[in-house]
Amino acid sequence: MSADLIGAIVYDGADPADDPRWHLSGAHTQAEYGRWCRHCCGMACLHMALDHRDGHAPPLLELLRGCRDYGGYVEDDDGQIKGLIYAPFADYVRAEHGMPADVHPHLAAAELPDLLADGHLVIASVHKEIRRPQVPAPGRGGHLVLITGHDHGLLHLHNPSGHTPDARRARLPIEVFASFFAGRGIALSMRRV
C-alpha cells in the first residue's frame, strides 16, 4: 500500500507486514496483509481497471477474498498460496463486477496493441524484474501488470510492484516488454455488462 516501501521490500528484505498503510488494503489484520500482499498483483490490476471504469474500486483484500471464493486463489494444506488462476478470476470479474474478461492462454506481445485498440485493458503475465527493463530479463511470468495503452511501438503499463515512479507507470518498446512476457493474460473490457 506504500509505494515508497516497495524497493525496500523487494530488494532489501523488508517485511511487507510493516507497511504503516496496511489497513487501507481492506485486510482485517496486519498479519493477513503480510500474508497476502505479495499475491495481490492481479488484484491491484483489477483495482486499477475498476477505478478507471467506475471512478472507484473495492479495497485489494476485499477483491482478493471475492476472487478466492471463485477459486482464483487456492491455499494448499501446507499453507502455500496458488494463484492468480485465470479462469476463475475471469468468472469472478464477470459475475461480481459486470466486467467482460477473456483469458488468453497464448498471447503474442504483437497482439496487445489490437486488444488495446478494441477498448480492452490487459492484465499480462511478466517477470517481476520488468521493473528494471534496462537489465536483461531473467525469466518470463510470475507477476502481473496492467497494460493500458500503446503508441509509436511503446506499450504503456502500470506495475503494482514498481519501485520507482517510472517503474510504476512505464512505457516500454514492445520487443523489450516481450522479453519479460510469458505470452498469456486476461483482456478486460471497459464496458459494463
PDB file of C-alpha atoms in Angstrom:
ATOM      1  CA  MET A   1       0.000   0.000   0.000  1.00  0.00           C
ATOM      2  CA  SER A   2       3.002   2.300   0.470  1.00  0.00           C
ATOM      3  CA  ALA A   3       4.661   2.653  -2.912  1.00  0.00           C
ATOM      4  CA  ASP A   4       7.767   4.217  -1.357  1.00  0.00           C
ATOM      5  CA  LEU A   5       8.449   0.964   0.540  1.00  0.00           C
ATOM      6  CA  ILE A   6       8.411  -1.339  -2.496  1.00  0.00           C
ATOM      7  CA  GLY A   7      12.149  -1.082  -3.155  1.00  0.00           C
ATOM      8  CA  ALA A   8      12.973  -1.994   0.448  1.00  0.00           C
ATOM      9  CA  ILE A   9      10.531  -4.918   0.360  1.00  0.00           C
ATOM     10  CA  VAL A  10      11.579  -6.409  -2.983  1.00  0.00           C
ATOM     11  CA  TYR A  11      15.324  -5.715  -2.844  1.00  0.00           C
ATOM     12  CA  ASP A  12      16.276  -5.300   0.820  1.00  0.00           C
ATOM     13  CA  GLY A  13      14.144  -7.939   2.542  1.00  0.00           C
ATOM     14  CA  ALA A  14      11.862  -5.559   4.459  1.00  0.00           C
ATOM     15  CA  ASP A  15       8.742  -7.216   5.867  1.00  0.00           C
ATOM     16  CA  PRO A  16       5.665  -6.064   3.906  1.00  0.00           C
ATOM     17  CA  ALA A  17       3.551  -6.508   7.044  1.00  0.00           C
ATOM     18  CA  ASP A  18       5.373  -3.478   8.481  1.00  0.00           C
ATOM     19  CA  ASP A  19       3.694  -1.223   5.909  1.00  0.00           C
ATOM     20  CA  PRO A  20       2.039   1.504   8.026  1.00  0.00           C
ATOM     21  CA  ARG A  21      -0.770   1.799   5.468  1.00  0.00           C
ATOM     22  CA  TRP A  22      -1.705  -1.897   5.610  1.00  0.00           C
ATOM     23  CA  HIS A  23      -5.198  -1.077   6.909  1.00  0.00           C
ATOM     24  CA  LEU A  24      -6.065   0.701   3.625  1.00  0.00           C
ATOM     25  CA  SER A  25      -5.846  -2.669   1.846  1.00  0.00           C
ATOM     26  CA  GLY A  26      -9.064  -3.974   3.392  1.00  0.00           C
ATOM     27  CA  ALA A  27      -7.111  -6.547   5.411  1.00  0.00           C
ATOM     28  CA  HIS A  28      -8.696  -7.473   8.736  1.00  0.00           C
ATOM     29  CA  THR A  29      -5.298  -7.660  10.447  1.00  0.00           C
ATOM     30  CA  GLN A  30      -1.712  -6.689   9.802  1.00  0.00           C
ATOM     31  CA  ALA A  31      -0.839 -10.397   9.670  1.00  0.00           C
ATOM     32  CA  GLU A  32      -3.448 -11.010   6.959  1.00  0.00           C
ATOM     33  CA  TYR A  33      -1.949  -8.164   4.944  1.00  0.00           C
ATOM     34  CA  GLY A  34       1.564  -9.532   5.388  1.00  0.00           C
ATOM     35  CA  ARG A  35       0.468 -12.996   4.236  1.00  0.00           C
ATOM     36  CA  TRP A  36      -1.435 -11.928   1.132  1.00  0.00           C
ATOM     37  CA  CYS A  37       0.108  -8.685  -0.142  1.00  0.00           C
ATOM     38  CA  ARG A  38       2.773 -10.455  -2.230  1.00  0.00           C
ATOM     39  CA  HIS A  39      -0.063 -12.243  -4.045  1.00  0.00           C
ATOM     40  CA  CYS A  40      -2.095  -9.124  -4.838  1.00  0.00           C
ATOM     41  CA  CYS A  41      -0.612  -8.020  -8.158  1.00  0.00           C
ATOM     42  CA  GLY A  42      -3.645  -9.324 -10.056  1.00  0.00           C
ATOM     43  CA  MET A  43      -6.000  -7.675  -7.590  1.00  0.00           C
ATOM     44  CA  ALA A  44      -4.066  -4.418  -7.918  1.00  0.00           C
ATOM     45  CA  CYS A  45      -4.522  -4.644 -11.704  1.00  0.00           C
ATOM     46  CA  LEU A  46      -8.241  -5.308 -11.264  1.00  0.00           C
ATOM     47  CA  HIS A  47      -8.468  -2.424  -8.777  1.00  0.00           C
ATOM     48  CA  MET A  48      -6.891  -0.072 -11.350  1.00  0.00           C
ATOM     49  CA  ALA A  49      -9.242  -1.288 -14.094  1.00  0.00           C
ATOM     50  CA  LEU A  50     -12.348  -0.879 -11.920  1.00  0.00           C
ATOM     51  CA  ASP A  51     -11.200   2.543 -10.767  1.00  0.00           C
ATOM     52  CA  HIS A  52     -10.628   3.539 -14.405  1.00  0.00           C
ATOM     53  CA  ARG A  53     -14.098   2.367 -15.441  1.00  0.00           C
ATOM     54  CA  ASP A  54     -16.111   3.371 -12.373  1.00  0.00           C
ATOM     55  CA  GLY A  55     -14.077   6.048 -10.609  1.00  0.00           C
ATOM     56  CA  HIS A  56     -13.734   3.817  -7.532  1.00  0.00           C
ATOM     57  CA  ALA A  57     -12.938   0.222  -6.587  1.00  0.00           C
ATOM     58  CA  PRO A  58     -13.183  -2.023  -3.529  1.00  0.00           C
ATOM     59  CA  PRO A  59     -10.050  -2.446  -1.390  1.00  0.00           C
ATOM     60  CA  LEU A  60      -7.470  -5.006  -2.548  1.00  0.00           C
ATOM     61  CA  LEU A  61      -8.098  -7.643   0.097  1.00  0.00           C
ATOM     62  CA  GLU A  62     -11.845  -7.410  -0.434  1.00  0.00           C
ATOM     63  CA  LEU A  63     -11.242  -8.114  -4.135  1.00  0.00           C
ATOM     64  CA  LEU A  64      -8.890 -10.958  -3.234  1.00  0.00           C
ATOM     65  CA  ARG A  65     -11.424 -12.588  -0.897  1.00  0.00           C
ATOM     66  CA  GLY A  66     -14.100 -12.415  -3.596  1.00  0.00           C
ATOM     67  CA  CYS A  67     -11.754 -13.901  -6.173  1.00  0.00           C
ATOM     68  CA  ARG A  68     -10.665 -16.621  -3.729  1.00  0.00           C
ATOM     69  CA  ASP A  69     -14.326 -17.582  -3.263  1.00  0.00           C
ATOM     70  CA  TYR A  70     -14.468 -18.278  -7.014  1.00  0.00           C
ATOM     71  CA  GLY A  71     -11.296 -20.403  -6.905  1.00  0.00           C
ATOM     72  CA  GLY A  72      -8.938 -17.723  -8.205  1.00  0.00           C
ATOM     73  CA  TYR A  73      -6.598 -18.436  -5.264  1.00  0.00           C
ATOM     74  CA  VAL A  74      -6.090 -21.808  -3.613  1.00  0.00           C
ATOM     75  CA  GLU A  75      -4.366 -22.463  -0.286  1.00  0.00           C
ATOM     76  CA  ASP A  76      -2.643 -25.846  -0.033  1.00  0.00           C
ATOM     77  CA  ASP A  77      -2.692 -27.871   3.181  1.00  0.00           C
ATOM     78  CA  ASP A  78       0.885 -26.743   3.830  1.00  0.00           C
ATOM     79  CA  GLY A  79      -0.140 -23.069   3.614  1.00  0.00           C
ATOM     80  CA  GLN A  80       1.234 -22.398   0.130  1.00  0.00           C
ATOM     81  CA  ILE A  81      -0.854 -19.982  -1.941  1.00  0.00           C
ATOM     82  CA  LYS A  82      -1.533 -20.757  -5.602  1.00  0.00           C
ATOM     83  CA  GLY A  83      -2.914 -18.052  -7.835  1.00  0.00           C
ATOM     84  CA  LEU A  84      -3.933 -15.992  -9.556  1.00  0.00           C
ATOM     85  CA  ILE A  85      -5.758 -18.720 -11.503  1.00  0.00           C
ATOM     86  CA  TYR A  86      -7.076 -17.040 -14.630  1.00  0.00           C
ATOM     87  CA  ALA A  87     -10.356 -18.810 -15.488  1.00  0.00           C
ATOM     88  CA  PRO A  88     -11.946 -18.472 -12.021  1.00  0.00           C
ATOM     89  CA  PHE A  89     -10.658 -14.895 -11.843  1.00  0.00           C
ATOM     90  CA  ALA A  90     -12.401 -14.097 -15.143  1.00  0.00           C
ATOM     91  CA  ASP A  91     -15.610 -15.726 -13.837  1.00  0.00           C
ATOM     92  CA  TYR A  92     -15.384 -13.582 -10.695  1.00  0.00           C
ATOM     93  CA  VAL A  93     -14.793 -10.361 -12.633  1.00  0.00           C
ATOM     94  CA  ARG A  94     -17.721 -11.003 -14.971  1.00  0.00           C
ATOM     95  CA  ALA A  95     -20.164 -12.126 -12.268  1.00  0.00           C
ATOM     96  CA  GLU A  96     -19.313  -9.731  -9.446  1.00  0.00           C
ATOM     97  CA  HIS A  97     -18.111  -6.625 -11.288  1.00  0.00           C
ATOM     98  CA  GLY A  98     -20.001  -6.794 -14.582  1.00  0.00           C
ATOM     99  CA  MET A  99     -16.723  -6.545 -16.493  1.00  0.00           C
ATOM    100  CA  PRO A 100     -16.200  -8.782 -19.520  1.00  0.00           C
ATOM    101  CA  ALA A 101     -12.952 -10.709 -19.060  1.00  0.00           C
ATOM    102  CA  ASP A 102     -11.383 -13.072 -21.578  1.00  0.00           C
ATOM    103  CA  VAL A 103      -8.487 -15.386 -20.756  1.00  0.00           C
ATOM    104  CA  HIS A 104      -5.736 -15.542 -23.386  1.00  0.00           C
ATOM    105  CA  PRO A 105      -3.511 -18.540 -22.584  1.00  0.00           C
ATOM    106  CA  HIS A 106      -1.496 -17.978 -25.793  1.00  0.00           C
ATOM    107  CA  LEU A 107      -0.972 -14.305 -26.493  1.00  0.00           C
ATOM    108  CA  ALA A 108       1.823 -12.722 -28.508  1.00  0.00           C
ATOM    109  CA  ALA A 109       3.122  -9.314 -27.484  1.00  0.00           C
ATOM    110  CA  ALA A 110       2.399  -8.153 -31.041  1.00  0.00           C
ATOM    111  CA  GLU A 111      -1.335  -8.841 -30.426  1.00  0.00           C
ATOM    112  CA  LEU A 112      -1.539  -6.458 -27.464  1.00  0.00           C
ATOM    113  CA  PRO A 113      -1.997  -3.229 -29.487  1.00  0.00           C
ATOM    114  CA  ASP A 114      -5.079  -4.693 -31.211  1.00  0.00           C
ATOM    115  CA  LEU A 115      -6.664  -5.658 -27.888  1.00  0.00           C
ATOM    116  CA  LEU A 116      -5.958  -2.181 -26.542  1.00  0.00           C
ATOM    117  CA  ALA A 117      -7.354  -0.545 -29.689  1.00  0.00           C
ATOM    118  CA  ASP A 118     -10.546  -2.586 -29.225  1.00  0.00           C
ATOM    119  CA  GLY A 119     -11.104  -0.938 -25.829  1.00  0.00           C
ATOM    120  CA  HIS A 120      -9.511  -3.502 -23.536  1.00  0.00           C
ATOM    121  CA  LEU A 121      -7.029  -3.207 -20.729  1.00  0.00           C
ATOM    122  CA  VAL A 122      -4.828  -6.287 -20.483  1.00  0.00           C
ATOM    123  CA  ILE A 123      -3.531  -7.979 -17.362  1.00  0.00           C
ATOM    124  CA  ALA A 124      -0.298  -9.560 -18.584  1.00  0.00           C
ATOM    125  CA  SER A 125       1.981 -12.156 -17.003  1.00  0.00           C
ATOM    126  CA  VAL A 126       5.567 -10.888 -16.874  1.00  0.00           C
ATOM    127  CA  HIS A 127       8.723 -11.471 -14.875  1.00  0.00           C
ATOM    128  CA  LYS A 128       8.781  -9.223 -11.797  1.00  0.00           C
ATOM    129  CA  GLU A 129      12.068  -7.673 -12.888  1.00  0.00           C
ATOM    130  CA  ILE A 130      10.225  -5.794 -15.625  1.00  0.00           C
ATOM    131  CA  ARG A 131      10.561  -3.006 -13.064  1.00  0.00           C
ATOM    132  CA  ARG A 132      14.212  -2.750 -14.249  1.00  0.00           C
ATOM    133  CA  PRO A 133      13.876  -3.169 -18.032  1.00  0.00           C
ATOM    134  CA  GLN A 134      17.420  -1.982 -18.683  1.00  0.00           C
ATOM    135  CA  VAL A 135      18.623  -5.320 -17.224  1.00  0.00           C
ATOM    136  CA  PRO A 136      18.155  -8.417 -19.424  1.00  0.00           C
ATOM    137  CA  ALA A 137      15.041 -10.366 -18.460  1.00  0.00           C
ATOM    138  CA  PRO A 138      15.941 -13.203 -16.048  1.00  0.00           C
ATOM    139  CA  GLY A 139      12.745 -15.064 -16.976  1.00  0.00           C
ATOM    140  CA  ARG A 140       9.123 -14.720 -18.024  1.00  0.00           C
ATOM    141  CA  GLY A 141       5.938 -14.725 -15.982  1.00  0.00           C
ATOM    142  CA  GLY A 142       5.108 -14.940 -12.290  1.00  0.00           C
ATOM    143  CA  HIS A 143       3.949 -11.324 -11.867  1.00  0.00           C
ATOM    144  CA  LEU A 144       1.033  -9.341 -13.311  1.00  0.00           C
ATOM    145  CA  VAL A 145       0.943  -5.835 -14.750  1.00  0.00           C
ATOM    146  CA  LEU A 146      -1.845  -3.842 -16.378  1.00  0.00           C
ATOM    147  CA  ILE A 147      -1.291  -2.794 -19.991  1.00  0.00           C
ATOM    148  CA  THR A 148      -3.234   0.429 -20.512  1.00  0.00           C
ATOM    149  CA  GLY A 149      -2.235   1.783 -23.914  1.00  0.00           C
ATOM    150  CA  HIS A 150       0.254   1.942 -26.766  1.00  0.00           C
ATOM    151  CA  ASP A 151       1.744   4.411 -29.199  1.00  0.00           C
ATOM    152  CA  HIS A 152       4.709   4.518 -31.567  1.00  0.00           C
ATOM    153  CA  GLY A 153       5.779   0.958 -30.726  1.00  0.00           C
ATOM    154  CA  LEU A 154       5.597   1.529 -26.959  1.00  0.00           C
ATOM    155  CA  LEU A 155       3.321  -0.255 -24.512  1.00  0.00           C
ATOM    156  CA  HIS A 156       2.067   1.734 -21.517  1.00  0.00           C
ATOM    157  CA  LEU A 157       1.847  -0.311 -18.352  1.00  0.00           C
ATOM    158  CA  HIS A 158       1.046   0.106 -14.695  1.00  0.00           C
ATOM    159  CA  ASN A 159       3.154  -2.121 -12.477  1.00  0.00           C
ATOM    160  CA  PRO A 160       1.769  -2.671  -8.954  1.00  0.00           C
ATOM    161  CA  SER A 161       5.251  -3.508  -7.670  1.00  0.00           C
ATOM    162  CA  GLY A 162       7.161  -0.751  -9.417  1.00  0.00           C
ATOM    163  CA  HIS A 163       9.823   0.536  -7.044  1.00  0.00           C
ATOM    164  CA  THR A 164      10.091   3.992  -8.657  1.00  0.00           C
ATOM    165  CA  PRO A 165       7.520   6.283 -10.293  1.00  0.00           C
ATOM    166  CA  ASP A 166       8.931   5.370 -13.726  1.00  0.00           C
ATOM    167  CA  ALA A 167       8.663   1.651 -12.917  1.00  0.00           C
ATOM    168  CA  ARG A 168       5.078   2.060 -11.693  1.00  0.00           C
ATOM    169  CA  ARG A 169       3.968   3.810 -14.897  1.00  0.00           C
ATOM    170  CA  ALA A 170       6.271   2.546 -17.606  1.00  0.00           C
ATOM    171  CA  ARG A 171       6.441   2.890 -21.371  1.00  0.00           C
ATOM    172  CA  LEU A 172       8.408   0.080 -22.936  1.00  0.00           C
ATOM    173  CA  PRO A 173       9.177  -0.892 -26.516  1.00  0.00           C
ATOM    174  CA  ILE A 174       7.098  -3.938 -27.419  1.00  0.00           C
ATOM    175  CA  GLU A 175      10.230  -6.017 -28.022  1.00  0.00           C
ATOM    176  CA  VAL A 176      11.602  -5.176 -24.541  1.00  0.00           C
ATOM    177  CA  PHE A 177       8.237  -5.996 -22.975  1.00  0.00           C
ATOM    178  CA  ALA A 178       8.169  -9.275 -24.924  1.00  0.00           C
ATOM    179  CA  SER A 179      11.430 -10.406 -23.315  1.00  0.00           C
ATOM    180  CA  PHE A 180       9.695 -10.405 -19.880  1.00  0.00           C
ATOM    181  CA  PHE A 181       6.246 -11.525 -21.127  1.00  0.00           C
ATOM    182  CA  ALA A 182       5.037 -15.097 -20.546  1.00  0.00           C
ATOM    183  CA  GLY A 183       2.651 -14.985 -23.522  1.00  0.00           C
ATOM    184  CA  ARG A 184      -0.571 -15.094 -21.512  1.00  0.00           C
ATOM    185  CA  GLY A 185      -3.004 -12.690 -19.935  1.00  0.00           C
ATOM    186  CA  ILE A 186      -6.563 -11.533 -19.418  1.00  0.00           C
ATOM    187  CA  ALA A 187      -8.291  -8.901 -21.569  1.00  0.00           C
ATOM    188  CA  LEU A 188     -10.707  -6.717 -19.608  1.00  0.00           C
ATOM    189  CA  SER A 189     -13.399  -4.799 -21.461  1.00  0.00           C
ATOM    190  CA  MET A 190     -14.214  -1.396 -20.033  1.00  0.00           C
ATOM    191  CA  ARG A 191     -17.884  -1.726 -20.893  1.00  0.00           C
ATOM    192  CA  ARG A 192     -20.272  -2.860 -18.200  1.00  0.00           C
ATOM    193  CA  VAL A 193     -22.492  -5.927 -18.697  1.00  0.00           C
TER     194      VAL A 193
END
